Short mmCIF file of C-alpha atoms and ligand atoms in Angstrom, two decimals:
data_model
loop_
_atom_site.label_atom_id
_atom_site.label_comp_id
_atom_site.label_asym_id
_atom_site.label_seq_id
_atom_site.Cartn_x
_atom_site.Cartn_y
_atom_site.Cartn_z
CA MET A 13 -12.94 58.24 9.74
CA LEU A 14 -10.79 57.77 12.59
CA ALA A 15 -8.58 54.87 12.81
CA MET A 16 -8.55 53.40 16.36
CA LYS A 17 -5.42 53.22 17.71
CA ASN A 18 -3.39 51.29 20.30
CA GLN A 19 -3.77 53.24 23.36
CA VAL A 20 -0.73 55.49 24.38
CA ARG A 21 0.52 54.83 27.64
CA LYS A 22 2.90 57.49 28.91
CA THR A 23 3.84 58.90 32.49
CA ILE A 24 3.39 62.56 32.81
CA SER A 25 4.66 64.33 35.67
CA LEU A 26 2.37 66.50 37.61
CA SER A 27 5.31 68.41 39.69
CA LYS A 28 4.89 71.62 37.60
CA LEU A 29 1.38 72.38 38.94
CA PRO A 30 0.90 74.87 41.51
CA VAL A 31 1.13 73.88 44.97
CA ARG A 32 -2.61 74.55 45.73
CA GLN A 33 -3.58 72.21 42.80
CA ARG A 34 -1.12 69.54 43.75
CA HIS A 35 -1.88 69.51 47.09
CA LEU A 36 -5.76 69.19 46.42
CA LEU A 37 -5.28 66.50 43.78
CA LYS A 38 -3.00 64.35 46.45
CA GLN A 39 -5.85 64.51 48.76
CA ILE A 40 -8.44 63.77 46.13
CA CYS A 41 -6.19 61.05 44.94
CA ARG A 42 -5.98 59.57 48.48
CA LEU A 43 -9.90 59.76 48.68
CA ALA A 44 -10.12 57.69 45.77
CA ASP A 45 -7.63 54.99 46.80
CA GLU A 46 -9.82 54.73 49.87
CA ARG A 47 -12.91 54.00 47.73
CA GLY A 48 -11.04 51.88 45.22
CA LEU A 49 -11.89 54.20 42.30
CA SER A 50 -9.71 55.53 39.72
CA VAL A 51 -9.74 59.23 38.99
CA TYR A 52 -8.69 61.03 35.96
CA LEU A 53 -8.14 64.65 34.72
CA VAL A 54 -9.88 64.88 31.55
CA GLY A 55 -10.42 67.39 28.56
CA GLY A 56 -8.96 70.52 28.24
CA VAL A 57 -6.72 70.50 31.21
CA VAL A 58 -4.72 67.58 29.89
CA ARG A 59 -4.22 69.30 26.61
CA ASP A 60 -3.13 72.13 28.37
CA LEU A 61 -0.70 70.12 30.33
CA LEU A 62 0.83 68.72 27.33
CA LEU A 63 1.09 72.18 25.64
CA LYS A 64 2.61 73.75 28.64
CA ARG A 65 -0.31 76.11 28.96
CA LYS A 66 -1.59 77.48 31.98
CA ASN A 67 -4.90 75.83 32.86
CA TRP A 68 -6.28 75.38 36.28
CA ASP A 69 -9.89 74.79 35.39
CA PHE A 70 -9.80 71.01 36.39
CA ASP A 71 -12.03 68.55 35.17
CA LEU A 72 -12.12 65.43 37.03
CA THR A 73 -14.06 62.20 36.05
CA VAL A 74 -14.74 58.85 37.94
CA GLU A 75 -15.36 55.72 36.69
CA GLY A 76 -18.27 54.82 39.18
CA ASP A 77 -20.49 57.02 40.98
CA GLY A 78 -19.03 60.79 40.35
CA ILE A 79 -21.53 62.56 42.03
CA ALA A 80 -21.34 60.60 45.08
CA PHE A 81 -17.52 61.16 45.10
CA ALA A 82 -18.18 64.76 44.54
CA ARG A 83 -20.17 65.01 47.73
CA LEU A 84 -17.35 63.39 49.62
CA VAL A 85 -14.71 65.62 48.24
CA ALA A 86 -17.01 68.44 48.93
CA ASP A 87 -17.60 67.34 52.64
CA ARG A 88 -13.75 67.00 53.22
CA HIS A 89 -13.14 70.30 52.10
CA GLY A 90 -16.03 72.34 53.27
CA ALA A 91 -16.58 73.31 49.36
CA ARG A 92 -19.78 74.36 47.86
CA LEU A 93 -21.48 71.70 45.52
CA VAL A 94 -23.81 71.88 42.87
CA VAL A 95 -25.04 68.83 40.99
CA PHE A 96 -26.48 68.37 37.55
CA GLU A 97 -28.07 65.20 37.75
CA ARG A 98 -28.70 65.14 34.07
CA PHE A 99 -25.32 65.24 33.16
CA ALA A 100 -23.72 63.13 35.86
CA THR A 101 -21.58 66.04 37.03
CA ALA A 102 -21.06 68.07 39.90
CA GLN A 103 -19.28 71.37 40.32
CA LEU A 104 -17.35 72.20 43.34
CA VAL A 105 -16.36 75.97 44.47
CA PHE A 106 -13.51 75.43 47.31
CA GLN A 107 -13.15 78.06 49.76
CA ASP A 108 -10.20 80.06 48.25
CA GLY A 109 -12.61 79.99 44.97
CA LEU A 110 -10.88 77.24 43.10
CA LYS A 111 -13.25 75.38 40.92
CA MET A 112 -13.35 71.89 39.86
CA ASP A 113 -15.92 69.72 37.85
CA ILE A 114 -16.29 65.86 38.90
CA ALA A 115 -18.27 63.83 36.53
CA THR A 116 -19.46 60.03 35.98
CA THR A 117 -17.63 58.95 32.92
CA ARG A 118 -20.47 58.59 30.61
CA ARG A 119 -21.74 57.97 27.11
CA GLU A 120 -23.97 60.41 25.30
CA SER A 121 -26.69 59.95 22.59
CA TYR A 122 -28.49 62.53 20.45
CA ALA A 123 -32.25 62.18 19.83
CA GLN A 124 -31.90 64.80 17.03
CA PRO A 125 -29.24 67.00 15.65
CA ALA A 126 -28.45 69.83 17.69
CA ALA A 127 -30.39 68.82 20.92
CA LEU A 128 -28.86 68.29 24.43
CA PRO A 129 -27.53 64.59 24.57
CA ASP A 130 -28.93 61.84 26.67
CA VAL A 131 -26.57 60.72 29.10
CA GLU A 132 -25.77 57.38 30.86
CA PRO A 133 -22.69 55.81 32.97
CA ALA A 134 -20.25 54.07 30.59
CA SER A 135 -16.38 53.48 30.49
CA LEU A 136 -13.77 56.03 30.43
CA LYS A 137 -13.10 54.90 26.80
CA GLU A 138 -16.50 56.01 25.93
CA ASP A 139 -16.33 59.04 27.80
CA LEU A 140 -13.58 60.22 25.78
CA TYR A 141 -15.33 59.49 22.58
CA ARG A 142 -18.07 61.48 23.17
CA ARG A 143 -15.85 64.45 23.27
CA ASP A 144 -15.22 67.20 20.60
CA PHE A 145 -11.87 66.60 19.18
CA THR A 146 -9.12 64.37 19.87
CA ILE A 147 -7.02 66.90 21.41
CA ASN A 148 -9.86 67.17 24.01
CA ALA A 149 -10.36 63.58 24.07
CA MET A 150 -7.42 62.51 26.56
CA ALA A 151 -7.06 61.90 30.24
CA ILE A 152 -4.65 61.37 32.83
CA GLN A 153 -5.16 58.66 35.45
CA LEU A 154 -3.84 60.19 38.78
CA LEU A 155 -1.37 57.69 40.26
CA ASN A 156 0.99 57.65 43.49
CA GLY A 157 -0.84 60.09 45.18
CA ALA A 158 -1.03 62.46 42.14
CA GLN A 159 2.78 62.80 41.88
CA SER A 160 2.43 61.46 38.43
CA GLY A 161 -0.16 60.40 36.12
CA ARG A 162 -0.74 58.14 33.27
CA LEU A 163 -1.41 59.53 29.81
CA ILE A 164 -4.60 57.74 28.39
CA ASP A 165 -4.85 58.61 24.72
CA PHE A 166 -7.13 56.15 22.53
CA TYR A 167 -7.64 58.58 19.92
CA GLY A 168 -4.48 60.07 18.30
CA GLY A 169 -4.80 63.08 20.50
CA GLU A 170 -1.46 63.56 21.51
CA ARG A 171 0.05 63.12 17.93
CA ASP A 172 -2.56 65.59 16.68
CA LEU A 173 -1.35 68.14 19.43
CA ARG A 174 2.11 67.56 18.01
CA GLU A 175 1.17 68.02 14.46
CA ARG A 176 -1.20 70.73 15.28
CA ARG A 177 -4.41 69.48 14.10
CA ILE A 178 -7.98 69.67 15.24
CA ARG A 179 -9.56 66.29 14.34
CA VAL A 180 -13.25 65.00 14.89
CA LEU A 181 -13.65 61.82 16.32
CA HIS A 182 -16.42 60.37 14.02
CA GLU A 183 -18.35 61.56 10.98
CA ARG A 184 -21.49 62.66 12.79
CA SER A 185 -19.69 65.06 15.34
CA PHE A 186 -20.86 68.28 13.90
CA GLN A 187 -24.26 67.01 13.14
CA ASP A 188 -24.67 65.65 17.01
CA ASP A 189 -23.41 69.16 18.25
CA PRO A 190 -23.37 72.17 15.82
CA THR A 191 -21.68 74.34 18.64
CA ARG A 192 -18.42 72.03 17.79
CA ILE A 193 -18.13 74.28 14.65
CA PHE A 194 -17.81 77.19 16.54
CA ARG A 195 -15.43 75.15 18.99
CA ALA A 196 -13.28 74.06 16.13
CA ILE A 197 -12.73 77.42 15.09
CA ARG A 198 -12.11 78.78 18.70
CA PHE A 199 -9.33 76.11 19.21
CA GLU A 200 -8.10 76.64 15.66
CA GLN A 201 -7.27 80.22 16.21
CA ARG A 202 -6.22 80.19 19.87
CA PHE A 203 -3.49 77.52 18.87
CA GLY A 204 -2.84 78.64 15.70
CA PHE A 205 -3.72 74.86 14.21
CA ARG A 206 -5.35 73.95 11.38
CA LEU A 207 -8.17 71.55 10.80
CA GLU A 208 -7.60 67.85 9.68
CA ARG A 209 -8.87 67.52 6.04
CA ASP A 210 -11.74 65.19 6.83
CA THR A 211 -12.80 67.55 9.42
CA GLY A 212 -12.34 70.73 7.44
CA ARG A 213 -14.84 69.17 4.91
CA LEU A 214 -17.09 68.08 7.51
CA LEU A 215 -17.10 71.23 9.12
CA ALA A 216 -17.66 73.16 5.75
CA GLN A 217 -20.59 70.72 5.22
CA ALA A 218 -22.16 71.44 8.57
CA ALA A 219 -21.80 75.15 7.98
CA SER A 220 -23.32 75.02 5.05
CA ALA A 221 -26.35 72.90 6.37
CA ASN A 222 -28.90 74.69 8.42
CA LEU A 223 -27.87 73.06 11.85
CA ILE A 224 -26.66 75.89 13.53
CA GLN A 225 -30.17 77.25 13.14
CA GLN A 226 -31.34 74.72 15.28
CA LEU A 227 -29.15 75.70 18.31
CA SER A 228 -31.19 77.84 21.12
CA GLY A 229 -30.08 81.43 21.74
CA PRO A 230 -28.03 81.10 24.68
CA ARG A 231 -25.95 78.23 23.29
CA LEU A 232 -25.35 80.36 20.17
CA ARG A 233 -24.81 83.42 22.44
CA ASN A 234 -22.16 81.34 24.36
CA GLU A 235 -20.46 80.40 21.36
CA ILE A 236 -20.02 83.72 19.58
CA LEU A 237 -19.02 85.52 23.07
CA LEU A 238 -16.70 82.71 23.47
CA LEU A 239 -14.99 83.34 20.28
CA PHE A 240 -14.69 86.89 21.18
CA ALA A 241 -13.12 86.77 24.13
CA GLU A 242 -10.14 85.02 22.39
CA ARG A 243 -7.06 86.77 21.66
CA ASP A 244 -7.64 88.01 18.29
CA PRO A 245 -11.18 88.31 17.56
CA VAL A 246 -10.34 90.17 14.44
CA ARG A 247 -8.95 87.10 12.66
CA THR A 248 -11.47 85.22 13.93
CA ILE A 249 -14.47 87.26 12.79
CA GLY A 250 -12.91 87.02 9.37
CA ARG A 251 -12.91 83.33 9.25
CA LEU A 252 -16.47 83.05 10.40
CA ALA A 253 -17.42 85.66 7.70
CA ARG A 254 -15.53 83.28 4.95
CA LEU A 255 -17.57 80.39 6.31
CA GLU A 256 -20.98 82.61 5.92
CA LEU A 257 -21.54 81.80 9.43
CA PHE A 258 -22.94 85.10 10.12
CA ARG A 259 -26.09 84.51 8.73
CA PHE A 260 -27.10 82.49 11.50
CA LEU A 261 -27.35 85.43 13.45
CA HIS A 262 -29.33 87.26 10.93
CA ARG A 263 -29.72 86.35 7.15
CA ARG A 264 -28.95 90.07 6.26
CA LEU A 265 -25.92 90.32 8.57
CA TYR A 266 -23.25 90.92 5.89
CA TYR A 267 -19.56 91.32 6.79
CA ARG A 268 -19.44 94.27 4.43
CA LYS A 269 -16.15 96.67 3.98
CA ASN A 270 -17.12 99.64 5.96
CA VAL A 271 -18.31 96.90 8.81
CA LYS A 272 -14.76 95.32 8.47
CA ARG A 273 -13.07 98.60 8.79
CA VAL A 274 -14.64 99.43 11.89
CA VAL A 275 -13.89 95.76 13.34
CA ILE A 276 -10.35 96.02 12.28
CA ALA A 277 -10.23 99.48 14.08
CA ILE A 278 -11.54 97.85 17.39
CA PRO A 279 -8.00 96.80 18.94
CA LYS A 280 -6.68 100.40 18.33
CA ALA A 281 -9.56 102.00 19.90
CA LEU A 282 -9.56 99.58 22.85
CA ALA A 283 -5.52 99.95 23.13
CA TRP A 284 -6.20 103.88 23.52
CA TRP A 285 -9.24 103.62 25.91
CA ALA A 286 -6.83 101.06 27.92
CA ARG A 287 -4.23 103.49 28.13
CA ARG A 288 -6.33 106.44 29.27
CA PHE A 289 -8.91 104.83 31.43
CA PRO A 290 -7.15 101.23 32.88
CA ASP A 291 -9.75 101.37 35.41
CA SER A 292 -12.68 100.92 32.90
CA ALA A 293 -13.72 97.21 32.26
CA ILE A 294 -14.71 96.77 28.59
CA ASP A 295 -17.20 94.16 27.78
CA ARG A 296 -14.72 93.02 24.88
CA PRO A 297 -17.02 90.21 23.15
CA ILE A 298 -20.05 92.47 23.11
CA LEU A 299 -17.97 95.29 21.69
CA TYR A 300 -17.41 93.15 18.78
CA VAL A 301 -20.79 92.03 18.73
CA MET A 302 -21.53 95.87 18.45
CA ALA A 303 -18.94 96.26 15.87
CA LEU A 304 -20.49 93.41 13.46
CA ALA A 305 -23.92 95.05 13.68
CA SER A 306 -22.70 98.50 12.99
CA GLY A 307 -23.72 98.69 9.74
CA SER A 308 -27.22 97.13 10.35
CA SER A 309 -30.55 98.64 10.35
CA PRO A 310 -32.40 99.03 13.57
CA LEU A 311 -34.62 95.91 12.41
CA VAL A 312 -32.02 93.59 11.88
CA MET A 313 -29.96 94.61 14.97
CA LYS A 314 -33.54 93.73 16.96
CA ALA A 315 -33.88 90.48 15.37
CA MET A 316 -30.00 89.77 15.99
CA ILE A 317 -30.40 90.40 19.70
CA ARG A 318 -33.57 88.12 19.87
CA ARG A 319 -31.80 85.24 18.08
CA LEU A 320 -28.74 85.50 20.41
CA ALA A 321 -31.01 85.77 23.30
CA LEU A 322 -28.73 88.93 24.67
CA LEU A 323 -29.01 89.71 28.33
CA ARG A 324 -30.60 93.39 28.75
CA GLU A 325 -27.45 95.13 29.38
CA GLN A 326 -26.05 93.46 26.46
CA ALA A 327 -29.08 94.36 24.24
CA LYS A 328 -28.76 97.87 25.59
CA ASN A 329 -25.26 97.93 24.22
CA VAL A 330 -25.76 96.84 21.03
CA THR A 331 -28.84 98.92 20.18
CA VAL A 332 -26.82 102.05 20.53
CA GLY A 333 -27.54 102.49 16.64
CA LYS A 334 -25.70 103.75 13.84
CA SER A 335 -27.63 107.12 13.69
CA ARG A 336 -26.80 108.25 17.24
CA ILE A 337 -23.35 107.26 16.48
CA ASP A 338 -23.14 109.01 13.55
CA ARG A 339 -24.94 111.90 14.91
CA ALA A 340 -22.38 111.96 17.87
CA LEU A 341 -19.16 111.74 15.61
CA LYS A 342 -20.55 114.72 13.45
CA LYS A 343 -20.71 116.95 16.37
CA LEU A 344 -17.63 115.91 18.10
CA THR A 345 -15.45 115.98 15.16
CA ASP A 346 -16.59 119.40 14.08
CA THR A 347 -14.13 122.16 14.39
CA LYS A 348 -16.49 124.41 16.03
CA THR A 349 -16.44 124.60 19.56
CA ILE A 350 -18.74 122.78 21.40
CA ARG A 351 -19.19 123.26 25.33
CA PRO A 352 -18.54 120.35 27.58
CA SER A 353 -22.48 120.18 28.57
CA GLN A 354 -23.25 119.81 24.88
CA VAL A 355 -20.76 116.65 24.85
CA HIS A 356 -22.46 115.51 28.06
CA ARG A 357 -25.70 115.49 26.47
CA LEU A 358 -24.50 113.46 23.31
CA LEU A 359 -22.73 110.78 25.12
CA ALA A 360 -24.59 110.48 28.75
CA ASP A 361 -26.30 107.26 27.67
CA PHE A 362 -23.53 105.88 25.68
CA SER A 363 -21.85 102.71 27.69
CA ASP A 364 -18.32 102.60 27.69
CA GLU A 365 -18.57 100.09 25.03
CA ALA A 366 -20.37 102.20 22.83
CA LEU A 367 -17.87 105.04 23.27
CA VAL A 368 -15.14 102.59 22.26
CA LEU A 369 -17.04 102.02 19.15
CA LEU A 370 -17.52 105.52 18.72
CA LEU A 371 -13.83 105.96 18.48
CA ALA A 372 -13.19 102.86 16.48
CA GLU A 373 -15.72 104.26 14.22
CA GLN A 374 -13.67 107.05 13.52
CA ILE A 375 -10.67 105.52 13.43
CA SER A 376 -11.82 103.73 10.50
CA ARG A 377 -12.46 107.01 8.75
CA GLN A 378 -8.70 107.82 8.75
CA GLN A 379 -9.28 111.59 9.27
CA GLN A 380 -6.20 112.32 11.68
CA VAL A 381 -7.50 115.91 12.87
CA ARG A 382 -11.19 114.58 13.33
CA LEU A 383 -9.67 111.73 15.53
CA SER A 384 -7.56 113.97 17.54
CA LEU A 385 -10.52 116.30 18.21
CA LEU A 386 -12.80 113.29 19.16
CA LYS A 387 -9.88 111.94 21.65
CA ARG A 388 -9.90 115.33 23.37
CA HIS A 389 -13.68 115.32 23.82
CA LEU A 390 -14.02 111.59 24.97
CA ALA A 391 -11.11 112.02 27.48
CA ALA A 392 -12.47 115.38 28.88
CA TYR A 393 -16.06 113.68 28.71
CA VAL A 394 -14.98 110.49 30.87
CA LYS A 395 -13.16 112.72 33.26
CA ASN A 396 -16.07 115.05 33.72
CA ARG A 397 -18.86 112.46 33.63
CA THR A 398 -18.89 112.15 37.74
CA ILE A 399 -19.45 115.73 38.10
CA LYS A 400 -22.69 116.26 40.09
CA THR A 401 -24.64 119.42 41.41
CA ALA A 402 -24.50 119.95 45.09
CA LEU A 403 -27.94 120.86 45.25
CA THR A 404 -30.56 118.45 45.17
CA GLY A 405 -34.42 118.33 44.66
CA ARG A 406 -34.87 118.61 48.64
CA ASP A 407 -32.60 121.64 48.51
CA LEU A 408 -34.78 123.24 45.74
CA GLN A 409 -37.88 122.58 47.79
CA THR A 410 -36.46 124.33 50.77
CA MET A 411 -35.51 127.18 48.65
CA GLY A 412 -39.23 127.63 47.86
CA LEU A 413 -39.63 126.12 44.48
CA LYS A 414 -42.88 124.38 44.18
CA PRO A 415 -41.93 120.75 43.37
CA GLY A 416 -42.89 119.86 39.42
CA PRO A 417 -41.43 119.41 36.15
CA GLN A 418 -39.26 122.65 36.37
CA TYR A 419 -36.94 120.69 38.84
CA LYS A 420 -35.74 118.50 35.99
CA SER A 421 -35.13 121.76 33.65
CA VAL A 422 -33.37 123.60 36.88
CA LEU A 423 -31.04 120.81 37.81
CA GLY A 424 -30.32 120.28 34.25
CA LYS A 425 -29.17 124.03 33.91
CA LEU A 426 -27.25 123.66 37.20
CA LEU A 427 -25.04 120.48 35.87
CA ASP A 428 -24.55 122.00 32.41
CA ALA A 429 -23.04 125.18 34.49
CA ARG A 430 -20.91 123.11 36.44
CA LEU A 431 -19.71 121.02 33.58
CA ASP A 432 -19.17 124.23 31.82
CA GLY A 433 -17.35 125.59 34.69
CA THR A 434 -19.50 128.73 34.96
CA ILE A 435 -20.32 127.62 38.39
CA THR A 436 -17.96 125.89 40.71
CA THR A 437 -19.24 125.97 44.29
CA GLU A 438 -22.69 125.46 46.05
CA ALA A 439 -22.99 128.97 46.90
CA GLU A 440 -22.98 129.70 43.31
CA GLU A 441 -25.64 127.38 42.81
CA ARG A 442 -27.63 128.87 45.22
CA ALA A 443 -27.38 132.01 43.87
CA PHE A 444 -27.94 130.43 40.10
CA VAL A 445 -31.04 128.86 41.63
CA GLN A 446 -32.39 132.04 43.35
CA LYS A 447 -31.69 133.93 40.23
CA LEU A 448 -33.98 131.55 38.12
CA ILE A 449 -36.64 131.56 40.84
CA GLY A 450 -36.70 135.27 40.82
CA LEU A 451 -36.98 135.42 37.11
CA ALA A 452 -39.97 132.98 37.29
CA GLY A 453 -41.71 134.88 40.11
P1 ATP B 501 -11.24 75.97 27.12
O1 ATP B 501 -9.83 76.15 27.50
O2 ATP B 501 -11.72 76.88 26.16
O3 ATP B 501 -11.92 76.18 28.56
P2 ATP B 501 -11.73 73.34 27.25
O4 ATP B 501 -11.63 71.99 26.45
O5 ATP B 501 -11.56 73.10 28.77
O6 ATP B 501 -11.53 74.55 26.69
P3 ATP B 501 -14.70 73.24 27.99
O7 ATP B 501 -15.64 73.91 27.21
O8 ATP B 501 -14.37 73.81 29.57
O9 ATP B 501 -13.35 73.49 27.08
O10 ATP B 501 -14.74 71.71 27.92
C1 ATP B 501 -14.03 70.72 28.82
C2 ATP B 501 -14.15 69.50 27.79
O11 ATP B 501 -15.47 69.03 27.79
C3 ATP B 501 -13.44 69.63 26.62
O12 ATP B 501 -12.15 69.49 26.70
C4 ATP B 501 -14.14 68.48 25.96
O13 ATP B 501 -13.47 67.32 26.13
C5 ATP B 501 -15.46 68.53 26.32
N1 ATP B 501 -16.36 69.25 25.51
C6 ATP B 501 -17.01 70.55 25.98
N2 ATP B 501 -17.84 70.78 24.96
C7 ATP B 501 -18.05 69.97 24.34
C8 ATP B 501 -18.82 69.48 23.14
N3 ATP B 501 -19.52 70.53 22.64
N4 ATP B 501 -18.84 68.48 22.41
C9 ATP B 501 -17.81 67.52 22.94
N5 ATP B 501 -17.06 67.55 24.06
C10 ATP B 501 -17.20 68.76 24.55
#
């Protein structure tokens, strides 16, 4: 499907790179010259250099023994090195935290669809051919002590970049590796590109087949979370829904109107949250998974968590559940007064992501007065949630209370009183406990 073109040869200046990266490439280039090796920048970094987008995630590839070369670079620079023999790749982490991958140019073959590939050394041309899309299949050969480089573009990547197209390199691409379905959507959405016609057809075919089902949980999770980490997940989610790809998370996961409303409200909820609590770091990709699952039954949610092999913390977030959200919303948007301690009880085991979801759910209901009430409660709750009692279990013991289940209830009552502001000092706490003990005695 891809007419083989004459290779483009064009010189690219590397002078726009930050000093640190330029200096490092210069040293690597010198080392490669000493060994008589050709070194190339490859993949996303080349694409982004041409697009003038910042990307300092350098992938280098070497025609020759990439791992031996990576060891040499790591030795010279005191960098940490992790080697993945199976993929002929090594990852370096320099002392200042800069990361770099160095690989051997290689070809890949797929024993069966969706399996991890078998890898063997090959030419640069073959190495570029195994890649996902033409725009990611270019290399820059480092020249002149890395002051410049020669663009190597066998497959028309530069033209596709100019014409804003995503194009696979061959017909079997999505079958070999169905994660490319998600990667295509990721780049399409990120750059505002479109899928080239044949690529669009192949993607739709691959999406309607059951290829994605064969992906392992962690690989599927990774792709979904990467998609939701992009700038505009709402649009991406719409795209995934139109391709009916959510059925691979669960066959009964539908993008119905009510779920869509919550998803659309997430950016607004996030903006409010970030303004109010700039120090709270929200796991945005997981939040979107939670929003997607927000209309599902607990059974569907559980199955989805298993399918995506979510990590424990992520799974805990997702299972917050519709019924608890509905219950909290009912109480927190009622005009009847509710004490801070009651709010605390309702929300105490909600993660920050769950609180943002709660807010998005209310935004999606378009009831202004109730929304203002909820925002007020949320702001007060987050401000107060660090409040603790001055007394601990040990204090209760020295005050003569026999250890037992009543500790939890006494400390709970103390905390409620603190939250509601009826007690503000340690002395008042002690008096409160004395009174309780007296009552009990
Ligand atoms: P991003 O900016 O999202 O990091 P990237 O293109 O750098 O994009 P990586 O996942 O870091 O993405 O991959 C680096 C390069 O490796 C890609 O540019 C591409 O050439 C190749 N690659 C990565 N994943 C695949 C895949 N599934 N199939 C084929 N080639 C891939």
